[in-house]
Short mmCIF file of C-alpha atoms and ligand atoms in Angstrom, two decimals:
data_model
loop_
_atom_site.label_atom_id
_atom_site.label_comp_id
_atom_site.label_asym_id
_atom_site.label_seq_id
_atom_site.Cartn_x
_atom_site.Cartn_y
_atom_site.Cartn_z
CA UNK A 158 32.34 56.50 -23.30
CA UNK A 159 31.35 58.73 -26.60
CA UNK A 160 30.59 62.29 -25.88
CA UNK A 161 29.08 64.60 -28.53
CA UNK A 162 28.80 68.51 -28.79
CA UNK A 163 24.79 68.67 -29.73
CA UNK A 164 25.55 72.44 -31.27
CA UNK A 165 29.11 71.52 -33.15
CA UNK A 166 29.35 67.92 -33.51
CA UNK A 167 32.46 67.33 -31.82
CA UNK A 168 33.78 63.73 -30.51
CA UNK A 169 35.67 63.32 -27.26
CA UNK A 170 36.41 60.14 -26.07
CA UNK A 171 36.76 61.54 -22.25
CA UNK A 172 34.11 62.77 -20.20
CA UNK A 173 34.48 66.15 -20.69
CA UNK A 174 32.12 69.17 -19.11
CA UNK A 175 31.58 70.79 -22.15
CA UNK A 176 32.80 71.04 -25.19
CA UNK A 177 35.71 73.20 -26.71
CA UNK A 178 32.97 75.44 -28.47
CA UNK A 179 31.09 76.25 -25.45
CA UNK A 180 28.40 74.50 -25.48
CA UNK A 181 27.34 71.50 -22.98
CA UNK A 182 28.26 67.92 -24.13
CA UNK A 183 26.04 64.61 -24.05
CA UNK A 184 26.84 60.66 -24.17
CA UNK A 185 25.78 58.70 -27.59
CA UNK A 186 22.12 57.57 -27.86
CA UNK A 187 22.04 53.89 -25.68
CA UNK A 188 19.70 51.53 -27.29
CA UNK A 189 18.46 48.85 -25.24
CA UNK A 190 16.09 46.49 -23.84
CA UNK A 191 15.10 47.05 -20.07
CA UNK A 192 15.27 44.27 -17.43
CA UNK A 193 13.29 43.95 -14.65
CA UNK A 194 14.54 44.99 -11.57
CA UNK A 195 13.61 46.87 -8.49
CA UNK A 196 15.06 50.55 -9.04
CA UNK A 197 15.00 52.56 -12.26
CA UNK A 198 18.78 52.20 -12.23
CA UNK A 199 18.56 48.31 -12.54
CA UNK A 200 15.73 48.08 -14.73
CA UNK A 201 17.19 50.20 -17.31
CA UNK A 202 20.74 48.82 -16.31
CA UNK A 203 22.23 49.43 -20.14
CA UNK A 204 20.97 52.60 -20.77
CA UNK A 205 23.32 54.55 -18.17
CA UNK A 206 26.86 55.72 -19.75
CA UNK A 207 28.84 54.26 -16.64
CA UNK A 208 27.62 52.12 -13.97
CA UNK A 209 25.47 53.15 -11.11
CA UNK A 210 27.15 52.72 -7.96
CA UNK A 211 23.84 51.16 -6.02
CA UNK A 212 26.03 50.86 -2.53
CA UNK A 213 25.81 55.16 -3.04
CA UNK A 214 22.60 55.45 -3.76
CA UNK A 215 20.19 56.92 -1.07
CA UNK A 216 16.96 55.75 -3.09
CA UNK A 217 16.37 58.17 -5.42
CA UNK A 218 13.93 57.52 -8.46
CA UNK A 219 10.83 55.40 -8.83
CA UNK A 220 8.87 58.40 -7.89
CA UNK A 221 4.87 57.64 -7.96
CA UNK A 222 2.49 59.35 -11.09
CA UNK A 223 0.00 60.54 -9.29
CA UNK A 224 -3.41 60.95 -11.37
CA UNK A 225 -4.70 64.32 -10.74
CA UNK A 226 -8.22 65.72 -10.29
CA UNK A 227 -7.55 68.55 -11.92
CA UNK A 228 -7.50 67.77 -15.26
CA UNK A 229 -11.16 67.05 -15.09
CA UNK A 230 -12.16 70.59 -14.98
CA UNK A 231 -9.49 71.49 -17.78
CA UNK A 232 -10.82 68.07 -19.72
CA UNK A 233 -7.57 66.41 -20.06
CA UNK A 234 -6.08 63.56 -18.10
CA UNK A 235 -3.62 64.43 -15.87
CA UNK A 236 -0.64 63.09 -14.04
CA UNK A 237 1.94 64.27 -11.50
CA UNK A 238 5.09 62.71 -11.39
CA UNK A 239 5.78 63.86 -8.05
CA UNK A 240 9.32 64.31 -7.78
CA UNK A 241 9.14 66.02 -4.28
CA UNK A 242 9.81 62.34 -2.46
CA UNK A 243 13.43 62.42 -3.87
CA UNK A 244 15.85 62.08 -0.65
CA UNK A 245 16.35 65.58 -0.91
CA UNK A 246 13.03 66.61 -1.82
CA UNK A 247 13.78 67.24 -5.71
CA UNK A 248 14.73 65.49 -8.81
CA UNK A 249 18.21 66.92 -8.57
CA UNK A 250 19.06 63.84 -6.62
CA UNK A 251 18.98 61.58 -9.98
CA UNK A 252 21.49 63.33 -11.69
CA UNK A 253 23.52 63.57 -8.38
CA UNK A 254 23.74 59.94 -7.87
CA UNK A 255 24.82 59.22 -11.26
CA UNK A 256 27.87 61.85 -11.24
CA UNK A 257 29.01 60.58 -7.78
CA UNK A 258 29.26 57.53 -8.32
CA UNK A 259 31.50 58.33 -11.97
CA UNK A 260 33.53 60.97 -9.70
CA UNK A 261 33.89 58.17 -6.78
CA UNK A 262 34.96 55.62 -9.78
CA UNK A 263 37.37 57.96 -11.57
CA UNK A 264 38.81 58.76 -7.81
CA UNK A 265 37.67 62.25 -7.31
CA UNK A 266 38.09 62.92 -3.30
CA UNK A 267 35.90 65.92 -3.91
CA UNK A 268 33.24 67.25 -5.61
CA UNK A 269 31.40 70.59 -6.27
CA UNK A 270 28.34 72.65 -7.84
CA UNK A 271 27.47 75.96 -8.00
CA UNK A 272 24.08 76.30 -6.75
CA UNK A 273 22.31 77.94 -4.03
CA UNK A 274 19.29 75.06 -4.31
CA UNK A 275 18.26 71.84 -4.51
CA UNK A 276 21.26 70.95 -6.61
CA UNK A 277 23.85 72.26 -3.76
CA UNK A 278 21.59 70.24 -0.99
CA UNK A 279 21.81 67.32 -3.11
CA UNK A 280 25.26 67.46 -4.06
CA UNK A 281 26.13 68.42 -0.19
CA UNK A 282 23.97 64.71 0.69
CA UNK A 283 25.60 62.52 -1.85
CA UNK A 284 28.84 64.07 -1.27
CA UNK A 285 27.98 62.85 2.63
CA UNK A 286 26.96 59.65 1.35
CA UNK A 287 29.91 58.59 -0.92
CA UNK A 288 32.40 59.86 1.96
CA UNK A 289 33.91 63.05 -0.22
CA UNK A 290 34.28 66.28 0.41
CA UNK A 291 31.80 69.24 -0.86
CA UNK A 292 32.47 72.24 -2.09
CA UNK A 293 29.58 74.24 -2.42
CA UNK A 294 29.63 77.93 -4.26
CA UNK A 295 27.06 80.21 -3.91
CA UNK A 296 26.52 84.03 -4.85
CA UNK A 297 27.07 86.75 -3.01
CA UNK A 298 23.02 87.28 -1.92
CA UNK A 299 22.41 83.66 -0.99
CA UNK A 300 20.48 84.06 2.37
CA UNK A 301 21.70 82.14 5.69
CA UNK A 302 18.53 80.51 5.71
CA UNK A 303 18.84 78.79 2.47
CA UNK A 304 22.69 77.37 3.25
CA UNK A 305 21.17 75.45 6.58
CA UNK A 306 19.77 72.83 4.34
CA UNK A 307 23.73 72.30 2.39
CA UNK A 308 25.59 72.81 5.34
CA UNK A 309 23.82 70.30 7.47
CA UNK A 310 25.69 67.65 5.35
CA UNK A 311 28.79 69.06 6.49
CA UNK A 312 30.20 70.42 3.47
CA UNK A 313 32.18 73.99 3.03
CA UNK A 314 30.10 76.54 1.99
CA UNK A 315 31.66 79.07 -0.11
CA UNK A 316 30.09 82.52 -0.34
CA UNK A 317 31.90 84.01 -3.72
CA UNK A 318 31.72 87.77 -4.30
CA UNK A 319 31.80 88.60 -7.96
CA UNK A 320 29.89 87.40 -11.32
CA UNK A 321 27.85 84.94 -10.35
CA UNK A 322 27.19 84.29 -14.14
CA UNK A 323 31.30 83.34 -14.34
CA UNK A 324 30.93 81.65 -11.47
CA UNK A 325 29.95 78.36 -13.61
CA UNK A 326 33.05 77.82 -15.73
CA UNK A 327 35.55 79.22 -13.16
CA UNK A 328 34.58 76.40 -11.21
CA UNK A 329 35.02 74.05 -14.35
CA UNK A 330 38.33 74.65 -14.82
CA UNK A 331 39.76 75.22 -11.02
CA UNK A 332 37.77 72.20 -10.71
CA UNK A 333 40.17 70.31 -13.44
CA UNK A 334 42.99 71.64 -11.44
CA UNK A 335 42.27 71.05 -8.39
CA UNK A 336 40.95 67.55 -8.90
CA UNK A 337 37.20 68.32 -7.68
CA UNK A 338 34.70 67.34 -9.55
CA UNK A 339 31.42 69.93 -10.25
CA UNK A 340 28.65 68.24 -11.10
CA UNK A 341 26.87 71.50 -12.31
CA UNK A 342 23.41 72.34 -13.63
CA UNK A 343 23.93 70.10 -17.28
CA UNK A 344 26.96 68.69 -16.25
CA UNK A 345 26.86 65.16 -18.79
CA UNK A 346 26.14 62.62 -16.39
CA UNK A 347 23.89 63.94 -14.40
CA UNK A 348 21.67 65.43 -17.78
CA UNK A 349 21.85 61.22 -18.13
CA UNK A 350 20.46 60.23 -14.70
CA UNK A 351 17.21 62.82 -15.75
CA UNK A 352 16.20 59.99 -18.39
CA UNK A 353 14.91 58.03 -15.46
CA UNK A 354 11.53 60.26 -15.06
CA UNK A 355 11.08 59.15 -18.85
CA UNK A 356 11.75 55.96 -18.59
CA UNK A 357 9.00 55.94 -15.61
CA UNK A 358 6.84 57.41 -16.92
CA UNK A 359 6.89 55.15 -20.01
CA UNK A 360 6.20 52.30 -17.56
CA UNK A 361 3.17 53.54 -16.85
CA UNK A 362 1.31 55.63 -19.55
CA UNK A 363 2.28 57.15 -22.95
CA UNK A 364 1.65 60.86 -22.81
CA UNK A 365 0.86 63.29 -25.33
CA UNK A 366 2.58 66.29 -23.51
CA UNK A 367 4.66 66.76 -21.20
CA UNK A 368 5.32 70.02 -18.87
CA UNK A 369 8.84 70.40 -17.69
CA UNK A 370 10.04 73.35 -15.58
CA UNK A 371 12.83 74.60 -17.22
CA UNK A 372 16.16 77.05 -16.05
CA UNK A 373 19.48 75.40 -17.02
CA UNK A 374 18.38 73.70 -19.38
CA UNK A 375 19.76 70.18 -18.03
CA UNK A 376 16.00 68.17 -16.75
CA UNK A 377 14.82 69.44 -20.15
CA UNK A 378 17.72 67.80 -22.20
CA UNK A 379 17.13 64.47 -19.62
CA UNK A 380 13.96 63.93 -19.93
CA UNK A 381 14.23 64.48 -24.05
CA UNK A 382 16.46 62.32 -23.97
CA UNK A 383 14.97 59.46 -22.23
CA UNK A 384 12.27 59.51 -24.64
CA UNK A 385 14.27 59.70 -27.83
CA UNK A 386 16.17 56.69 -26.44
CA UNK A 387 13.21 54.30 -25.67
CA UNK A 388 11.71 55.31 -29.55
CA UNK A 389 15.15 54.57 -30.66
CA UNK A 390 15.15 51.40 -28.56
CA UNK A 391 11.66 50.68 -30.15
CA UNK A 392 9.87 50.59 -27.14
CA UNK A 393 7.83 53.68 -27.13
CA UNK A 394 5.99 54.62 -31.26
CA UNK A 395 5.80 58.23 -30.21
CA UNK A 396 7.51 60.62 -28.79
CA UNK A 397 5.22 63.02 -26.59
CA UNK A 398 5.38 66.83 -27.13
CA UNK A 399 7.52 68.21 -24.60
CA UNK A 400 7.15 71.65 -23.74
CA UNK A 401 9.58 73.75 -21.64
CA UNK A 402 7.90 76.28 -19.19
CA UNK A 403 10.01 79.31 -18.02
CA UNK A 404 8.84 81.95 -15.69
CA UNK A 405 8.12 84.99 -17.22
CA UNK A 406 10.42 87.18 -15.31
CA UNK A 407 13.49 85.00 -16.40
CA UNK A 408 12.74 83.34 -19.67
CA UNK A 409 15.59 83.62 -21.89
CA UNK A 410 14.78 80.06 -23.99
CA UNK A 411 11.24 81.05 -24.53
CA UNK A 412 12.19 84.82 -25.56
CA UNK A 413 14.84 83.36 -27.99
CA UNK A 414 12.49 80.53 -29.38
CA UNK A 415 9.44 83.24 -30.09
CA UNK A 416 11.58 85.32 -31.89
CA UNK A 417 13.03 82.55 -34.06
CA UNK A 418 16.95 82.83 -32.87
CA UNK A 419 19.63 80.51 -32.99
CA UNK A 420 20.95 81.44 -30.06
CA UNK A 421 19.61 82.69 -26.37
CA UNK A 422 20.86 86.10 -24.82
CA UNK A 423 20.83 87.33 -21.85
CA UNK A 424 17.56 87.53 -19.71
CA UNK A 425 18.64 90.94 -17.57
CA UNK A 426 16.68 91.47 -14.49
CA UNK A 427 15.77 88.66 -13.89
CA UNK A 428 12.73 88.59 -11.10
CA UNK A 429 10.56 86.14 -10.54
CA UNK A 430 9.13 84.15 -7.40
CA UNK A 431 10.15 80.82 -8.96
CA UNK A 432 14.16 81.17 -7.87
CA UNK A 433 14.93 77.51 -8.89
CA UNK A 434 14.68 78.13 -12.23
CA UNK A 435 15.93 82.05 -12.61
CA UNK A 436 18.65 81.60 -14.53
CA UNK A 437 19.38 84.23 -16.72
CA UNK A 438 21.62 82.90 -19.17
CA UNK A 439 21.12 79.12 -19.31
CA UNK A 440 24.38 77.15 -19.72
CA UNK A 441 21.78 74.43 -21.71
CA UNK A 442 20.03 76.93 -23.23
CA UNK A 443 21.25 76.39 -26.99
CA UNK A 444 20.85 73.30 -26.69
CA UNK A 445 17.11 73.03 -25.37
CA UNK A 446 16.36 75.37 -28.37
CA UNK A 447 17.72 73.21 -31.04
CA UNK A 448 15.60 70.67 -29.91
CA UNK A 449 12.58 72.57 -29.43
CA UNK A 450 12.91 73.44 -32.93
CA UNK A 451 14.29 69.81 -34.38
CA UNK A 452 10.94 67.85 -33.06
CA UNK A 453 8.48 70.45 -32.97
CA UNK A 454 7.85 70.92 -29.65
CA UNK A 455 7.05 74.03 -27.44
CA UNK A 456 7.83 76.58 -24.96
CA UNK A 457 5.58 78.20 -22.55
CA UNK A 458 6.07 81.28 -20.11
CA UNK A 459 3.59 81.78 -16.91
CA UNK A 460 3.45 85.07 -14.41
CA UNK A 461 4.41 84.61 -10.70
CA UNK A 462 0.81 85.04 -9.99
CA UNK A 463 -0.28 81.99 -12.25
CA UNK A 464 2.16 80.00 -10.67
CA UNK A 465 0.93 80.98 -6.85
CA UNK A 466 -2.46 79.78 -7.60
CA UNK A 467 -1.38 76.51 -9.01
CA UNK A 468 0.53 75.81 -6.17
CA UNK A 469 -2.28 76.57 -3.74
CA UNK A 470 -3.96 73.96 -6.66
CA UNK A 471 -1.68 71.63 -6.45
CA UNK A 472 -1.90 71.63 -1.80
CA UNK A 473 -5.07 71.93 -3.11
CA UNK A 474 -5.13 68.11 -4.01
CA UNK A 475 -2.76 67.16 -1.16
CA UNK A 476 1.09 67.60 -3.01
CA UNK A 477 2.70 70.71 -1.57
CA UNK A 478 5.70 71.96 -4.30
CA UNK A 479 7.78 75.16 -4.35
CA UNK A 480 6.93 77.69 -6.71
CA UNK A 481 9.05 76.51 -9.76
CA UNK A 482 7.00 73.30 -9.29
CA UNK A 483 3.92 74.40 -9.81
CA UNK A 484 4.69 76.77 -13.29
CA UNK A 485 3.88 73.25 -15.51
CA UNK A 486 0.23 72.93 -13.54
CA UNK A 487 0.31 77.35 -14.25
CA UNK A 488 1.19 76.95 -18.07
CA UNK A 489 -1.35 73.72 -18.65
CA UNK A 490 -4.05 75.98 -17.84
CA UNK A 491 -3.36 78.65 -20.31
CA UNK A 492 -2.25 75.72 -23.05
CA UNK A 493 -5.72 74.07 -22.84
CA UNK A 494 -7.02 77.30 -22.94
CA UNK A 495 -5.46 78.46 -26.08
CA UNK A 496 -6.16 74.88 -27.71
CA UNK A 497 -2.67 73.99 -28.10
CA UNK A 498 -3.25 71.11 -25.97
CA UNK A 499 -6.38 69.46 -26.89
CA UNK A 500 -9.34 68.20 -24.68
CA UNK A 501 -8.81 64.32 -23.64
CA UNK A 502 -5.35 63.99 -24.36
CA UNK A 503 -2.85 62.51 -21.44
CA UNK A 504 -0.19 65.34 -19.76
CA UNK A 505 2.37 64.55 -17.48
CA UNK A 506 3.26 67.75 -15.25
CA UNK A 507 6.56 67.41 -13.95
CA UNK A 508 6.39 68.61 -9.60
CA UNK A 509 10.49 69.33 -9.36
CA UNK A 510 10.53 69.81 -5.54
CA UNK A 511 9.14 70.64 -2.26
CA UNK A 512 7.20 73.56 -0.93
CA UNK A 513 8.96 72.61 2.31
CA UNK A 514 11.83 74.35 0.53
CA UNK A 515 10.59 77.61 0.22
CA UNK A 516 8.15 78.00 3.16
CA UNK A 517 8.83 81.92 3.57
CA UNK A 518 6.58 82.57 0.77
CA UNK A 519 4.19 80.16 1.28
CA UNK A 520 1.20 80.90 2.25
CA UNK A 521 -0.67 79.32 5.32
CA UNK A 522 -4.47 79.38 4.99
CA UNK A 523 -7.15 78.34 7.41
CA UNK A 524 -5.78 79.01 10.95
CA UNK A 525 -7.93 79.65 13.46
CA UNK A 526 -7.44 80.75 17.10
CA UNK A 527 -9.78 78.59 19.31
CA UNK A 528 -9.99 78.65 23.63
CA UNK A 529 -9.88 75.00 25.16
CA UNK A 530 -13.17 75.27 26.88
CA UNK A 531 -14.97 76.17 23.45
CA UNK A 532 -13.55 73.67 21.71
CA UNK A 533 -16.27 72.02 21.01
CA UNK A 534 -17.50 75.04 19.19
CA UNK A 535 -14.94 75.85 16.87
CA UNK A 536 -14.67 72.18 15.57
CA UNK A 537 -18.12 72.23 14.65
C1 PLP B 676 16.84 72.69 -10.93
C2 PLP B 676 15.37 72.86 -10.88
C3 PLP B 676 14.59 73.07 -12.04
C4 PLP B 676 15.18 73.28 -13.41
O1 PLP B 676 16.11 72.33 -13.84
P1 PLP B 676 17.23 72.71 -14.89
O2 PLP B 676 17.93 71.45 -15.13
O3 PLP B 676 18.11 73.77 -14.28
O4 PLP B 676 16.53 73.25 -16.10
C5 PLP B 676 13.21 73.11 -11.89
N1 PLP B 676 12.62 73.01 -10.68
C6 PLP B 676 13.34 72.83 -9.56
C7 PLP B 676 12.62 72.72 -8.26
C8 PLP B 676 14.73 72.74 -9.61
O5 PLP B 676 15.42 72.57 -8.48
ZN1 ZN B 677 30.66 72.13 -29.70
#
């Protein structure tokens, strides 16, 4: 198990969180040959760093690219990888599966995140799953609401009051010495279980572009990594431009990339509609800059009204996703627009998660209030 510092270079020969300059850590480039099989995890049985424990898994993966009809009006061919089918309705759940079952194998009784989200729900089901406790932290302003969905799979809920920025390496190191293990936003292994969606999508087409949502930083470094692994592997020629889409009330990566730093700062005030990917000072964020910059690819930023009319788009077509979901459908517009992505050329939009998660601010359209003897009336 070789882990490398992507900013500094550094070695460690332990799966560490991060490394001892800060920045997030990743496993050595796996080059490979896939098998056939019948889950991602199986088929691509070599390229994982550790083992997947299958008897944990609760099917997550091998989510369906769905061709869309709207790229016809935008002239490009379109795809949705619809990760909304996930067991708990968001791609989170790859990443999950592939740190439980390392925290289960290393003998971890507990494990952790610090999350509000999709990541706490999924770390709360696998947790369930693999028989080990939860610890779940949360800020201060997390509604009641929101927590049903985590504490459902029984585990402790813990409302912190302070900096909820802090809150991520605190739990790192009480973590270490308490002997639970976080599997965080780019936590190493589950940044690894990510590659998956590229290694699907492979399968199927070879894009030109690909849209990713983007907040921590981690399904960004995944999904780059996938695809520099199967080029290394030799069994893609390309890699696709990947481009990073941030919402433009929290877009530290893309603020930091247009104005040529090394380094992100900061995003203060932070308001957008899209809450799964608001985070103001992304622990991956260095990282998804260097390799924006290294391969030439791109970031994109899209207003919370862009991103409410691709999601009523994207029901539109039958695939209802929450609001961070639908800012790669938001930013494609604008791209084709602009002629950075040409006409006839094959995107992949990647749907996160679930409008089902966020059904306060969605909104219903259509109802009508109808008597039972005129009936016949108001369905004509
Ligand atoms: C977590 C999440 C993202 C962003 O992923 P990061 O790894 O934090 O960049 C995007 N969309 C949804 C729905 C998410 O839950
Ligand atoms: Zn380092």
């Amino acid at each position: 198990m070789k882990l490398k510092c992507p900013i500094c270079g550094a070695e460690y020969d332990e799966p560490v969180q991060r490394c001892s300059c800060g920045e997030p850590v990743e496993f050595e480039i796996f080059k490979a040959e896939p098998y056939l099989g019948k889950t991602v995890w199986e088929r691509f049985w070599d390229f994982w760093p550790i083992e997947p424990a299958m008897e944990l898994s609760l099917g997550e993966g091998d989510t369906p690219l769905v061709k869309s009809r709207l790229g016809k009006e935008l002239g490009v061919k379109l795809y949705l990888k619809n990760e909304t089918v996930n067991p708990t309705w968001s791609f989170k759940d790859r990443g999950t599966f592939l740190a439980v079952s390392y925290a289960v194998k290393a003998g971890y009784k507990a494990i952790g995140t610090v999350s509000t989200g999709n990541m706490a729900a999924s770390v709360a089901a696998y947790a369930a799953r693999a028989g080990l406790e939860a610890k779940i932290l949360v800020s201060e302003s997390a509604s009641d609401e929101k927590l049903k969905a985590v504490s459902v799979y029984g585990a402790d809920v813990i409302r912190v009051k302070g900096d909820y920025g802090r809150l991520y390496f605190e739990s790192l190191k009480l973590g270490e010495k308490l002997g639970i293990y976080f599997i965080n936003s780019d936590n190493p292994f589950r940044v690894e279980g990510y590659k998956g969606i590229a290694f699907e999508i492979a399968e199927e087409l070879t894009p030109d572009y690909v849209l990713i949502p983007t907040s921590s930083g981690g399904l960004f470094r995944g999904i780059a990594k996938g695809f520099i692994e199967l080029k290394e592997s030799g069994l893609i020629e390309e890699l696709p431009t990947l481009i990073a889409v941030q919402a433009e009330g929290c877009s530290p990566i893309c603020r930091a990339f247009g104005e040529g730093k090394e380094k992100i700062e900061r995003f203060e005030n932070p308001k957008t509609i899209a809450k799964a990917i608001a985070n103001s000072y992304p622990p991956s964020g260095n990282a998804v800059l260097k390799l924006l910059r290294e391969f030439g690819w791109e970031c994109a930023t899209v207003s919370d009204g862009e991103i409410l009319e691709a999601q009523r788009e994207l029901a539109g077509e039958g695939i209802f996703v929450q609001p961070a979901s639908a800012t790669g459908i938001a930013a494609l517009k604008k791209l084709v627009e602009s002629g950075e992505i040409e006409e006839r050329t094959k995107v992949v939009s990647i749907l996160t998660g679930s409008g089902l998660k966020t059904l306060s601010h969605a909104k219903g359209r259509n109802v009508k209030e109808c008597q039972l003897e005129s009936l016949e009336d108001c369905l004509r």
